């Protein structure tokens, strides 16, 4: 299967941590990505993790990967109002050679309350 | 600065007309992609091209056509055969097989 699922909405207060969750179904995925989309704009790559890693930290962002449960999460520490956006997780599946496919989740809208 | 440029940002058309969305990149990327975004449905792949003069259908290619005559350019034509063309269209490119996608800022197409 090639489904990637996310909850649709998350609301947090400024200064709190946000945790956005994602589940995927295809165990052959190699890289998993988090993208951020601000209103009316394209997608901006935030971070990514290779499938043989459990965790990756990049400043306020922490990515956790549980490959056994096919669960990916993005934690944003000290969430700011500028973090309000839609967050997409995506997995890249390689079908051999140059053929690969990027599967996106439906996106989680993060609303940060001042 | 290298990047992907989509134009125009907003596009309005009457039903029954074909319309072409522009996508240009100066990142020297081989692969380019077109996605469609609808509320609550994430991104769906329309067409992609791994190299010049070659392209493949994605998951929702019906009613769309593309060309890849130059490495830098990957225009998308939304034809009158596309039943629900109103959407946000995103172009992306990547430098390698497993590299992340870089996105343009999108074109919002409204067909009435």
PDB file of C-alpha atoms in Angstrom:
ATOM      1  CA  UNK A   1       0.000   0.000   0.000  1.00  0.00           C
ATOM      2  CA  UNK A   2       1.017   3.619  -0.520  1.00  0.00           C
ATOM      3  CA  UNK A   3      -1.087   5.523   2.000  1.00  0.00           C
ATOM      4  CA  UNK A   4       0.331   8.214   4.249  1.00  0.00           C
ATOM      5  CA  UNK A   5      -2.005   9.446   6.967  1.00  0.00           C
ATOM      6  CA  UNK A   6      -1.954  12.506   9.181  1.00  0.00           C
ATOM      7  CA  UNK A   7      -4.425  14.132  11.528  1.00  0.00           C
ATOM      8  CA  UNK A   8      -5.955  17.211   9.945  1.00  0.00           C
ATOM      9  CA  UNK A   9      -5.590  19.798  12.682  1.00  0.00           C
ATOM     10  CA  UNK A  10      -3.467  20.646  15.729  1.00  0.00           C
ATOM     11  CA  UNK A  11      -3.781  23.693  17.975  1.00  0.00           C
ATOM     12  CA  UNK A  12      -1.100  24.710  20.482  1.00  0.00           C
ATOM     13  CA  UNK A  13      -0.191  27.748  22.548  1.00  0.00           C
ATOM     14  CA  UNK A  14       2.857  29.826  21.732  1.00  0.00           C
ATOM     15  CA  UNK A  15       5.899  28.514  23.608  1.00  0.00           C
ATOM     16  CA  UNK A  16       4.546  24.956  23.916  1.00  0.00           C
ATOM     17  CA  UNK A  17       5.875  22.002  21.961  1.00  0.00           C
ATOM     18  CA  UNK A  18       3.964  20.720  18.943  1.00  0.00           C
ATOM     19  CA  UNK A  19       3.984  17.094  17.872  1.00  0.00           C
ATOM     20  CA  UNK A  20       2.679  16.243  14.428  1.00  0.00           C
ATOM     21  CA  UNK A  21       2.201  12.570  13.669  1.00  0.00           C
ATOM     22  CA  UNK A  22       2.213  10.569  10.480  1.00  0.00           C
ATOM     23  CA  UNK A  23       1.729   6.903   9.656  1.00  0.00           C
ATOM     24  CA  UNK A  24       2.705   5.197   6.457  1.00  0.00           C
ATOM     25  CA  UNK A  25       2.053   1.752   5.132  1.00  0.00           C
ATOM     26  CA  UNK A  26       4.883   0.871   2.775  1.00  0.00           C
ATOM     27  CA  UNK A  27       7.894  -0.595   4.559  1.00  0.00           C
ATOM     28  CA  UNK A  28      10.123  -0.183   1.496  1.00  0.00           C
ATOM     29  CA  UNK A  29      10.273   3.597   1.842  1.00  0.00           C
ATOM     30  CA  UNK A  30      13.836   4.908   1.992  1.00  0.00           C
ATOM     31  CA  UNK A  31      13.571   8.569   2.940  1.00  0.00           C
ATOM     32  CA  UNK A  32      10.809  10.321   4.844  1.00  0.00           C
ATOM     33  CA  UNK A  33      10.334  14.066   4.639  1.00  0.00           C
ATOM     34  CA  UNK A  34       8.583  16.892   6.432  1.00  0.00           C
ATOM     35  CA  UNK A  35       7.446  19.867   4.394  1.00  0.00           C
ATOM     36  CA  UNK A  36       5.874  23.147   5.547  1.00  0.00           C
ATOM     37  CA  UNK A  37       3.336  25.090   3.505  1.00  0.00           C
ATOM     38  CA  UNK A  38       2.383  28.642   4.387  1.00  0.00           C
ATOM     39  CA  UNK A  39      -0.857  30.105   2.971  1.00  0.00           C
ATOM     40  CA  UNK A  40      -0.805  30.531  -0.799  1.00  0.00           C
ATOM     41  CA  UNK A  41       2.757  29.272  -1.121  1.00  0.00           C
ATOM     42  CA  UNK A  42       4.580  26.186  -2.260  1.00  0.00           C
ATOM     43  CA  UNK A  43       6.051  23.518  -0.008  1.00  0.00           C
ATOM     44  CA  UNK A  44       9.267  24.191   1.846  1.00  0.00           C
ATOM     45  CA  UNK A  45      11.443  21.254   2.859  1.00  0.00           C
ATOM     46  CA  UNK A  46      11.935  21.327   6.640  1.00  0.00           C
ATOM     47  CA  UNK A  47      13.858  18.169   7.329  1.00  0.00           C
ATOM     48  CA  UNK A  48      14.162  14.534   6.337  1.00  0.00           C
ATOM     49  CA  UNK A  49      15.254  11.239   7.822  1.00  0.00           C
ATOM     50  CA  UNK A  50      16.712   8.149   6.243  1.00  0.00           C
ATOM     51  CA  UNK A  51      14.867   4.953   7.010  1.00  0.00           C
ATOM     52  CA  UNK A  52      17.771   3.393   8.926  1.00  0.00           C
ATOM     53  CA  UNK A  53      17.723   6.218  11.490  1.00  0.00           C
ATOM     54  CA  UNK A  54      15.536   6.507  14.588  1.00  0.00           C
ATOM     55  CA  UNK A  55      15.902  10.174  15.298  1.00  0.00           C
ATOM     56  CA  UNK A  56      17.172  13.382  13.776  1.00  0.00           C
ATOM     57  CA  UNK A  57      17.445  16.741  15.500  1.00  0.00           C
ATOM     58  CA  UNK A  58      17.788  20.067  13.735  1.00  0.00           C
ATOM     59  CA  UNK A  59      17.549  23.123  15.997  1.00  0.00           C
ATOM     60  CA  UNK A  60      13.906  23.286  17.200  1.00  0.00           C
ATOM     61  CA  UNK A  61      12.884  20.299  15.099  1.00  0.00           C
ATOM     62  CA  UNK A  62      13.091  16.669  16.177  1.00  0.00           C
ATOM     63  CA  UNK A  63      12.059  13.844  13.878  1.00  0.00           C
ATOM     64  CA  UNK A  64      11.337  10.429  15.352  1.00  0.00           C
ATOM     65  CA  UNK A  65      10.931   7.327  13.221  1.00  0.00           C
ATOM     66  CA  UNK A  66       9.457   4.078  14.484  1.00  0.00           C
ATOM     67  CA  UNK A  67       9.949   1.779  11.551  1.00  0.00           C
ATOM     68  CA  UNK A  68       8.310  -1.188  13.256  1.00  0.00           C
ATOM     69  CA  UNK A  69       5.060   0.738  13.683  1.00  0.00           C
ATOM     70  CA  UNK A  70       5.582   2.779  10.464  1.00  0.00           C
ATOM     71  CA  UNK A  71       5.160   5.952  12.506  1.00  0.00           C
ATOM     72  CA  UNK A  72       6.887   9.266  11.912  1.00  0.00           C
ATOM     73  CA  UNK A  73       6.605  12.346  14.083  1.00  0.00           C
ATOM     74  CA  UNK A  74       7.797  15.943  13.967  1.00  0.00           C
ATOM     75  CA  UNK A  75       8.287  17.787  17.227  1.00  0.00           C
ATOM     76  CA  UNK A  76       8.625  21.560  17.158  1.00  0.00           C
ATOM     77  CA  UNK A  77      10.027  22.958  20.385  1.00  0.00           C
ATOM     78  CA  UNK A  78       9.036  26.435  21.641  1.00  0.00           C
ATOM     79  CA  UNK A  79       6.380  26.811  18.942  1.00  0.00           C
ATOM     80  CA  UNK A  80       6.016  30.332  17.569  1.00  0.00           C
ATOM     81  CA  UNK A  81       3.147  32.017  15.715  1.00  0.00           C
ATOM     82  CA  UNK A  82       5.339  31.919  12.593  1.00  0.00           C
ATOM     83  CA  UNK A  83       5.152  28.119  12.754  1.00  0.00           C
ATOM     84  CA  UNK A  84       1.440  28.257  11.887  1.00  0.00           C
ATOM     85  CA  UNK A  85       1.164  26.417   8.573  1.00  0.00           C
ATOM     86  CA  UNK A  86       0.228  23.087   7.014  1.00  0.00           C
ATOM     87  CA  UNK A  87       2.792  20.351   7.578  1.00  0.00           C
ATOM     88  CA  UNK A  88       3.081  17.442   5.166  1.00  0.00           C
ATOM     89  CA  UNK A  89       4.931  14.228   5.708  1.00  0.00           C
ATOM     90  CA  UNK A  90       6.032  12.343   2.619  1.00  0.00           C
ATOM     91  CA  UNK A  91       7.746   9.080   1.863  1.00  0.00           C
ATOM     92  CA  UNK A  92       9.837   8.329  -1.178  1.00  0.00           C
ATOM     93  CA  UNK A  93       9.518   4.890  -2.653  1.00  0.00           C
ATOM     94  CA  UNK A  94      12.133   3.569  -5.037  1.00  0.00           C
ATOM     95  CA  UNK A  95      10.952   1.102  -7.618  1.00  0.00           C
ATOM     96  CA  UNK A  96      14.425   0.386  -8.914  1.00  0.00           C
ATOM     97  CA  UNK A  97      16.747   2.417 -11.134  1.00  0.00           C
ATOM     98  CA  UNK A  98      15.607   5.950 -11.769  1.00  0.00           C
ATOM     99  CA  UNK A  99      11.974   5.300 -10.948  1.00  0.00           C
ATOM    100  CA  UNK A 100      10.834   6.697  -7.633  1.00  0.00           C
ATOM    101  CA  UNK A 101       7.624   8.137  -6.305  1.00  0.00           C
ATOM    102  CA  UNK A 102       6.956  10.638  -3.543  1.00  0.00           C
ATOM    103  CA  UNK A 103       3.763   9.941  -1.578  1.00  0.00           C
ATOM    104  CA  UNK A 104       2.344  12.810   0.476  1.00  0.00           C
ATOM    105  CA  UNK A 105       0.095  12.756   3.482  1.00  0.00           C
ATOM    106  CA  UNK A 106      -3.019  14.931   3.565  1.00  0.00           C
ATOM    107  CA  UNK A 107      -1.309  17.583   5.683  1.00  0.00           C
ATOM    108  CA  UNK A 108      -1.782  18.776   9.279  1.00  0.00           C
ATOM    109  CA  UNK A 109      -2.845  22.357   9.873  1.00  0.00           C
ATOM    110  CA  UNK A 110      -0.931  23.704  12.873  1.00  0.00           C
ATOM    111  CA  UNK A 111      -2.561  26.703  14.537  1.00  0.00           C
ATOM    112  CA  UNK A 112      -0.457  28.503  17.136  1.00  0.00           C
ATOM    113  CA  UNK A 113      -2.409  30.598  19.621  1.00  0.00           C
ATOM    114  CA  UNK A 114      -0.601  33.649  21.075  1.00  0.00           C
TER     115      UNK A 114
ATOM    116  CA  UNK B   1      19.498  32.655  -6.490  1.00  0.00           C
ATOM    117  CA  UNK B   2      18.482  29.271  -7.820  1.00  0.00           C
ATOM    118  CA  UNK B   3      14.886  28.253  -7.647  1.00  0.00           C
ATOM    119  CA  UNK B   4      11.655  27.272  -9.331  1.00  0.00           C
ATOM    120  CA  UNK B   5       9.405  29.920 -10.822  1.00  0.00           C
ATOM    121  CA  UNK B   6       5.762  29.300 -11.525  1.00  0.00           C
ATOM    122  CA  UNK B   7       3.668  31.804 -13.370  1.00  0.00           C
ATOM    123  CA  UNK B   8       1.175  33.268 -13.143  1.00  0.00           C
ATOM    124  CA  UNK B   9       0.314  33.119  -9.442  1.00  0.00           C
ATOM    125  CA  UNK B  10      -3.427  33.370 -10.184  1.00  0.00           C
ATOM    126  CA  UNK B  11      -5.158  32.304 -13.385  1.00  0.00           C
ATOM    127  CA  UNK B  12      -8.793  32.565 -14.363  1.00  0.00           C
ATOM    128  CA  UNK B  13     -10.338  30.790 -17.340  1.00  0.00           C
ATOM    129  CA  UNK B  14     -13.720  30.030 -18.776  1.00  0.00           C
ATOM    130  CA  UNK B  15     -14.856  26.440 -18.955  1.00  0.00           C
ATOM    131  CA  UNK B  16     -13.944  24.794 -22.259  1.00  0.00           C
ATOM    132  CA  UNK B  17     -10.679  26.673 -22.723  1.00  0.00           C
ATOM    133  CA  UNK B  18      -7.245  25.113 -22.561  1.00  0.00           C
ATOM    134  CA  UNK B  19      -4.751  26.860 -20.315  1.00  0.00           C
ATOM    135  CA  UNK B  20      -0.983  26.445 -19.886  1.00  0.00           C
ATOM    136  CA  UNK B  21       0.831  26.855 -16.584  1.00  0.00           C
ATOM    137  CA  UNK B  22       4.492  27.758 -16.700  1.00  0.00           C
ATOM    138  CA  UNK B  23       7.264  26.187 -14.617  1.00  0.00           C
ATOM    139  CA  UNK B  24      10.925  27.189 -14.985  1.00  0.00           C
ATOM    140  CA  UNK B  25      13.891  26.099 -12.855  1.00  0.00           C
ATOM    141  CA  UNK B  26      17.519  27.210 -12.808  1.00  0.00           C
ATOM    142  CA  UNK B  27      18.695  24.536 -10.388  1.00  0.00           C
ATOM    143  CA  UNK B  28      20.043  22.334 -13.182  1.00  0.00           C
ATOM    144  CA  UNK B  29      17.763  19.535 -11.977  1.00  0.00           C
ATOM    145  CA  UNK B  30      17.001  16.667 -14.311  1.00  0.00           C
ATOM    146  CA  UNK B  31      13.649  15.629 -12.874  1.00  0.00           C
ATOM    147  CA  UNK B  32      10.540  17.815 -12.748  1.00  0.00           C
ATOM    148  CA  UNK B  33       7.044  17.166 -11.437  1.00  0.00           C
ATOM    149  CA  UNK B  34       3.535  18.582 -11.469  1.00  0.00           C
ATOM    150  CA  UNK B  35       1.217  18.127  -8.507  1.00  0.00           C
ATOM    151  CA  UNK B  36      -2.329  19.182  -7.905  1.00  0.00           C
ATOM    152  CA  UNK B  37      -3.470  20.211  -4.428  1.00  0.00           C
ATOM    153  CA  UNK B  38      -7.094  20.192  -3.294  1.00  0.00           C
ATOM    154  CA  UNK B  39      -8.269  20.932   0.257  1.00  0.00           C
ATOM    155  CA  UNK B  40      -8.066  17.879   2.505  1.00  0.00           C
ATOM    156  CA  UNK B  41      -6.557  15.681  -0.206  1.00  0.00           C
ATOM    157  CA  UNK B  42      -2.852  16.390   0.004  1.00  0.00           C
ATOM    158  CA  UNK B  43      -0.844  16.437  -3.202  1.00  0.00           C
ATOM    159  CA  UNK B  44      -1.557  14.237  -6.181  1.00  0.00           C
ATOM    160  CA  UNK B  45       0.944  13.611  -8.952  1.00  0.00           C
ATOM    161  CA  UNK B  46      -0.144  14.641 -12.448  1.00  0.00           C
ATOM    162  CA  UNK B  47       2.956  14.147 -14.620  1.00  0.00           C
ATOM    163  CA  UNK B  48       6.678  13.851 -14.127  1.00  0.00           C
ATOM    164  CA  UNK B  49       9.771  13.994 -16.290  1.00  0.00           C
ATOM    165  CA  UNK B  50      13.107  12.391 -15.443  1.00  0.00           C
ATOM    166  CA  UNK B  51      14.998  13.810 -18.434  1.00  0.00           C
ATOM    167  CA  UNK B  52      14.510  16.123 -21.394  1.00  0.00           C
ATOM    168  CA  UNK B  53      12.128  14.875 -24.086  1.00  0.00           C
ATOM    169  CA  UNK B  54      10.703  12.216 -21.779  1.00  0.00           C
ATOM    170  CA  UNK B  55       7.776  12.285 -19.353  1.00  0.00           C
ATOM    171  CA  UNK B  56       5.414   9.852 -17.635  1.00  0.00           C
ATOM    172  CA  UNK B  57       1.860   9.990 -16.379  1.00  0.00           C
ATOM    173  CA  UNK B  58       1.271  10.271 -12.678  1.00  0.00           C
ATOM    174  CA  UNK B  59      -1.806   9.230 -10.752  1.00  0.00           C
ATOM    175  CA  UNK B  60      -4.242  11.782 -12.221  1.00  0.00           C
ATOM    176  CA  UNK B  61      -2.974  12.564 -15.750  1.00  0.00           C
ATOM    177  CA  UNK B  62      -6.347  12.531 -17.504  1.00  0.00           C
ATOM    178  CA  UNK B  63      -7.209  15.942 -18.917  1.00  0.00           C
ATOM    179  CA  UNK B  64      -3.640  17.223 -18.673  1.00  0.00           C
ATOM    180  CA  UNK B  65      -0.666  17.332 -21.047  1.00  0.00           C
ATOM    181  CA  UNK B  66       2.991  18.320 -20.650  1.00  0.00           C
ATOM    182  CA  UNK B  67       6.135  18.825 -22.682  1.00  0.00           C
ATOM    183  CA  UNK B  68       9.829  18.794 -21.768  1.00  0.00           C
ATOM    184  CA  UNK B  69      11.728  20.323 -24.637  1.00  0.00           C
ATOM    185  CA  UNK B  70      14.276  22.038 -22.399  1.00  0.00           C
ATOM    186  CA  UNK B  71      15.804  20.989 -19.107  1.00  0.00           C
ATOM    187  CA  UNK B  72      14.716  24.230 -17.462  1.00  0.00           C
ATOM    188  CA  UNK B  73      11.076  24.186 -18.499  1.00  0.00           C
ATOM    189  CA  UNK B  74       8.135  21.850 -17.859  1.00  0.00           C
ATOM    190  CA  UNK B  75       4.843  23.519 -18.844  1.00  0.00           C
ATOM    191  CA  UNK B  76       1.509  21.945 -17.930  1.00  0.00           C
ATOM    192  CA  UNK B  77      -1.578  22.333 -20.118  1.00  0.00           C
ATOM    193  CA  UNK B  78      -4.953  21.891 -18.485  1.00  0.00           C
ATOM    194  CA  UNK B  79      -7.284  20.881 -21.267  1.00  0.00           C
ATOM    195  CA  UNK B  80     -11.036  21.216 -21.545  1.00  0.00           C
ATOM    196  CA  UNK B  81     -11.237  17.454 -20.924  1.00  0.00           C
ATOM    197  CA  UNK B  82     -10.237  17.930 -17.274  1.00  0.00           C
ATOM    198  CA  UNK B  83     -13.523  17.752 -15.402  1.00  0.00           C
ATOM    199  CA  UNK B  84     -12.565  19.654 -12.238  1.00  0.00           C
ATOM    200  CA  UNK B  85      -9.653  21.919 -13.153  1.00  0.00           C
ATOM    201  CA  UNK B  86     -10.034  24.472 -10.359  1.00  0.00           C
ATOM    202  CA  UNK B  87      -7.162  23.747  -7.961  1.00  0.00           C
ATOM    203  CA  UNK B  88      -3.743  24.827  -6.741  1.00  0.00           C
ATOM    204  CA  UNK B  89      -0.983  23.507  -9.010  1.00  0.00           C
ATOM    205  CA  UNK B  90       2.548  22.944  -7.768  1.00  0.00           C
ATOM    206  CA  UNK B  91       5.650  22.326  -9.813  1.00  0.00           C
ATOM    207  CA  UNK B  92       8.721  20.684  -8.299  1.00  0.00           C
ATOM    208  CA  UNK B  93      12.159  19.492  -9.296  1.00  0.00           C
ATOM    209  CA  UNK B  94      14.851  17.251  -7.882  1.00  0.00           C
ATOM    210  CA  UNK B  95      18.496  16.621  -8.643  1.00  0.00           C
ATOM    211  CA  UNK B  96      18.539  12.905  -8.086  1.00  0.00           C
ATOM    212  CA  UNK B  97      16.601   9.729  -7.643  1.00  0.00           C
ATOM    213  CA  UNK B  98      16.208   9.909  -3.863  1.00  0.00           C
ATOM    214  CA  UNK B  99      16.754  13.628  -3.367  1.00  0.00           C
ATOM    215  CA  UNK B 100      14.055  15.816  -1.825  1.00  0.00           C
ATOM    216  CA  UNK B 101      11.768  17.825  -4.058  1.00  0.00           C
ATOM    217  CA  UNK B 102      12.088  21.591  -4.333  1.00  0.00           C
ATOM    218  CA  UNK B 103       8.787  23.342  -4.986  1.00  0.00           C
ATOM    219  CA  UNK B 104       7.686  26.477  -6.757  1.00  0.00           C
ATOM    220  CA  UNK B 105       5.160  28.828  -5.149  1.00  0.00           C
ATOM    221  CA  UNK B 106       2.248  27.429  -7.099  1.00  0.00           C
ATOM    222  CA  UNK B 107      -0.434  28.656  -9.489  1.00  0.00           C
ATOM    223  CA  UNK B 108      -4.045  28.897  -8.371  1.00  0.00           C
ATOM    224  CA  UNK B 109      -6.292  28.125 -11.330  1.00  0.00           C
ATOM    225  CA  UNK B 110      -9.966  29.014 -11.221  1.00  0.00           C
ATOM    226  CA  UNK B 111     -12.233  27.848 -14.017  1.00  0.00           C
ATOM    227  CA  UNK B 112     -15.791  29.158 -14.186  1.00  0.00           C
TER     228      UNK B 112
END
